[in-house]
Coordinates of C-alpha atoms and ligand atoms in Angstrom, one line a residue:
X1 CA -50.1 -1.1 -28.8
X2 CA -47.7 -2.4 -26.0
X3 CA -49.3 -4.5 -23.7
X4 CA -48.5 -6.2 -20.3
X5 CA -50.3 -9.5 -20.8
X6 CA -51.2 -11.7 -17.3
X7 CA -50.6 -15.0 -18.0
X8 CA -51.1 -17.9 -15.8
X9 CA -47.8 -18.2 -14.9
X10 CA -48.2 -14.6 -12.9
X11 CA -50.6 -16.7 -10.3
X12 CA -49.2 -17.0 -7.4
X13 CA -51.9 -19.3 -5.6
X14 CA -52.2 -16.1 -2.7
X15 CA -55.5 -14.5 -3.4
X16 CA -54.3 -11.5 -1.5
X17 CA -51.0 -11.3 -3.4
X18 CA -52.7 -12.2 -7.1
X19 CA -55.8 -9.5 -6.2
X20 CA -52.9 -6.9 -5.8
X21 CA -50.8 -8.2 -8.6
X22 CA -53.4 -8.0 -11.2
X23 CA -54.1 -4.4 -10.6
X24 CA -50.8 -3.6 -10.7
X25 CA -51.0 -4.8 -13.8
X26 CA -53.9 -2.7 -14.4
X27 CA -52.1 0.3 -13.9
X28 CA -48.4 -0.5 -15.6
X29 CA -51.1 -0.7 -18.7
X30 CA -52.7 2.5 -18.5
X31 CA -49.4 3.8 -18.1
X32 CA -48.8 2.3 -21.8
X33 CA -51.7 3.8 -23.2
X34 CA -50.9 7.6 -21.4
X35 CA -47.5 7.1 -23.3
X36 CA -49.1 6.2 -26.2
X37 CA -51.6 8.5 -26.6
X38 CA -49.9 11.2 -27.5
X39 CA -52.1 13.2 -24.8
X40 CA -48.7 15.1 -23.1
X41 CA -46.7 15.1 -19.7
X42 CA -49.8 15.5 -17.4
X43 CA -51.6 12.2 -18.3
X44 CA -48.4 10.1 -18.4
X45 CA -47.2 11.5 -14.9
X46 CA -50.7 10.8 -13.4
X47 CA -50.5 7.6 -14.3
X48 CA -46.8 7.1 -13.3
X49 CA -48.0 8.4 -9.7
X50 CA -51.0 6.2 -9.5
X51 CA -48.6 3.0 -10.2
X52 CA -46.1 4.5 -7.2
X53 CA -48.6 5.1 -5.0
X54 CA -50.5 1.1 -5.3
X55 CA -46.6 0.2 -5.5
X56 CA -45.8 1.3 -2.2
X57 CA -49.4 0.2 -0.7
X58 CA -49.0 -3.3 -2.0
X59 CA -45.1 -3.8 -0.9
X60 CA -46.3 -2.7 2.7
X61 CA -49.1 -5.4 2.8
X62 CA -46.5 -8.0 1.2
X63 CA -44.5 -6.8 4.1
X64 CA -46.9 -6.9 6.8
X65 CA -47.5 -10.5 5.7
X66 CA -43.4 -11.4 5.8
X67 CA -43.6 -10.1 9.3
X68 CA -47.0 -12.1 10.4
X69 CA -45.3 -15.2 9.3
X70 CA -41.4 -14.2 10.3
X71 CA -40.5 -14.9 6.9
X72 CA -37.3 -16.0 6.8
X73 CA -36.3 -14.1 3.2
X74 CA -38.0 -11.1 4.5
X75 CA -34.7 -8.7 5.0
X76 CA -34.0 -9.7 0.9
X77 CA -37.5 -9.4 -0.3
X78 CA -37.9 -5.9 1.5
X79 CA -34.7 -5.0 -0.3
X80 CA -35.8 -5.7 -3.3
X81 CA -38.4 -3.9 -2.6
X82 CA -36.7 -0.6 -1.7
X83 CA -34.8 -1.1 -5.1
X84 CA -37.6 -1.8 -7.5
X85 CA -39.4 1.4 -5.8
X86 CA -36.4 3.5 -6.5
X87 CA -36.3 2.8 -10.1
X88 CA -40.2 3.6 -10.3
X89 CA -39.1 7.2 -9.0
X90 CA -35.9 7.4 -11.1
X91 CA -38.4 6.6 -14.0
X92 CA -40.5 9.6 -12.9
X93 CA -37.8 12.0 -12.7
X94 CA -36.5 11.3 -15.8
X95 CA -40.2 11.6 -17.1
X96 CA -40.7 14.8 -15.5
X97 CA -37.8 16.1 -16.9
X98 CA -39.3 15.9 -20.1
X99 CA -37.2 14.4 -22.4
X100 CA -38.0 12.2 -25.7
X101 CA -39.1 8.5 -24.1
X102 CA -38.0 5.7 -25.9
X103 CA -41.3 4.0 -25.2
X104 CA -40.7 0.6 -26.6
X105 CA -37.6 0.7 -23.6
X106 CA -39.4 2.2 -21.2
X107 CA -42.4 -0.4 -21.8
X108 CA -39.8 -3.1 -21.5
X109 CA -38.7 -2.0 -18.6
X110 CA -41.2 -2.1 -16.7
X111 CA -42.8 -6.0 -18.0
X112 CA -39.6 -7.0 -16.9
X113 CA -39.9 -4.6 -13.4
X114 CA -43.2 -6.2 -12.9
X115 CA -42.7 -9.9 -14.6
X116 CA -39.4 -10.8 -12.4
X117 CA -39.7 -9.8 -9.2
X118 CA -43.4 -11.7 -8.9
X119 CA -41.5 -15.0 -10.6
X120 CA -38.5 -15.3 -8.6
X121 CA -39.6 -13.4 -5.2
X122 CA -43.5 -13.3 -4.6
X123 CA -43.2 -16.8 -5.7
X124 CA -41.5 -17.9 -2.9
X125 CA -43.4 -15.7 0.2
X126 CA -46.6 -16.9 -1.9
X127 CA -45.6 -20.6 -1.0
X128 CA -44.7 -20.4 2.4
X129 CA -48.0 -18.2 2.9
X130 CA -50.1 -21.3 1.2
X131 CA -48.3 -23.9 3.3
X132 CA -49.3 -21.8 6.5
X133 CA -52.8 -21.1 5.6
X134 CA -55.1 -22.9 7.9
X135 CA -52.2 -24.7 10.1
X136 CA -50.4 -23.6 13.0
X137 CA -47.2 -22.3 12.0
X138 CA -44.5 -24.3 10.7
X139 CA -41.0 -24.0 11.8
X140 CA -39.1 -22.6 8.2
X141 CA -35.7 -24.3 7.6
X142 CA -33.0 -22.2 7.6
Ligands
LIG1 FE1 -42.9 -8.6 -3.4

């Protein structure tokens, strides 16, 4: 059965960011199993609306934090953000269309959705959010 594995490499060393991170985990999984299960449309779009939903709640309080700190990447990571949401509903739509899923692409997909953006984006806010914790706020280079 396809699985999204965390491994340590995921941490980011945020608690706020790794709490949120793990859950969506948590739900890109039980998306797996609703695909796999064989149980029809309903369960598979639940679960594709669950992962939107804690999606869009957990880029707003990445966001919120890129503005406490005036993160200096903030306009790129927000981007991203925008993007990576829009492929989440172009997933949906093609779902709810109905069609045969090639689940071993779809599943793919969406590691790689998940996997990248923390590596190469949260990776970065997470630092600069750890080198501000408990200090006053340090001047980013630009
Ligand atoms: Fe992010």
């Amino acid at each position: 059965m396809t699985q999204f594995s965390w491994t340590d490499d995921l941490c980011t060393g945020s608690s706020l960011i790794d709490g949120d991170h793990r859950k969506l985990v948590d739900l890109v999984n039980t998306f797996f199993q609703s695909m796999q299960s064989g149980e029809g449309n309903g369960r598979v779009s639940k679960a594709m609306n669950d992962l939107i939903a804690y999606t869009r709640e957990h880029f707003a309080r990445e966001e919120v934090e890129m503005e406490r700190i005036q993160y200096v990447a903030a306009p790129a990571h927000r981007a991203e953000h925008t993007k990576l949401l829009k492929q989440l509903v172009e997933l949906k739509k093609m779902l709810d269309a109905g069609g045969r899923m090639n689940i071993p692409a779809v599943a793919d997909f969406l590691s790689r959705w998940l996997r990248d953006h923390i590596l190469r984006t949260d990776m970065k806010l997470a630092g600069v959010l750890k080198r501000q914790r408990g200090s006053t706020p340090v001047p980013q280079l630009h």
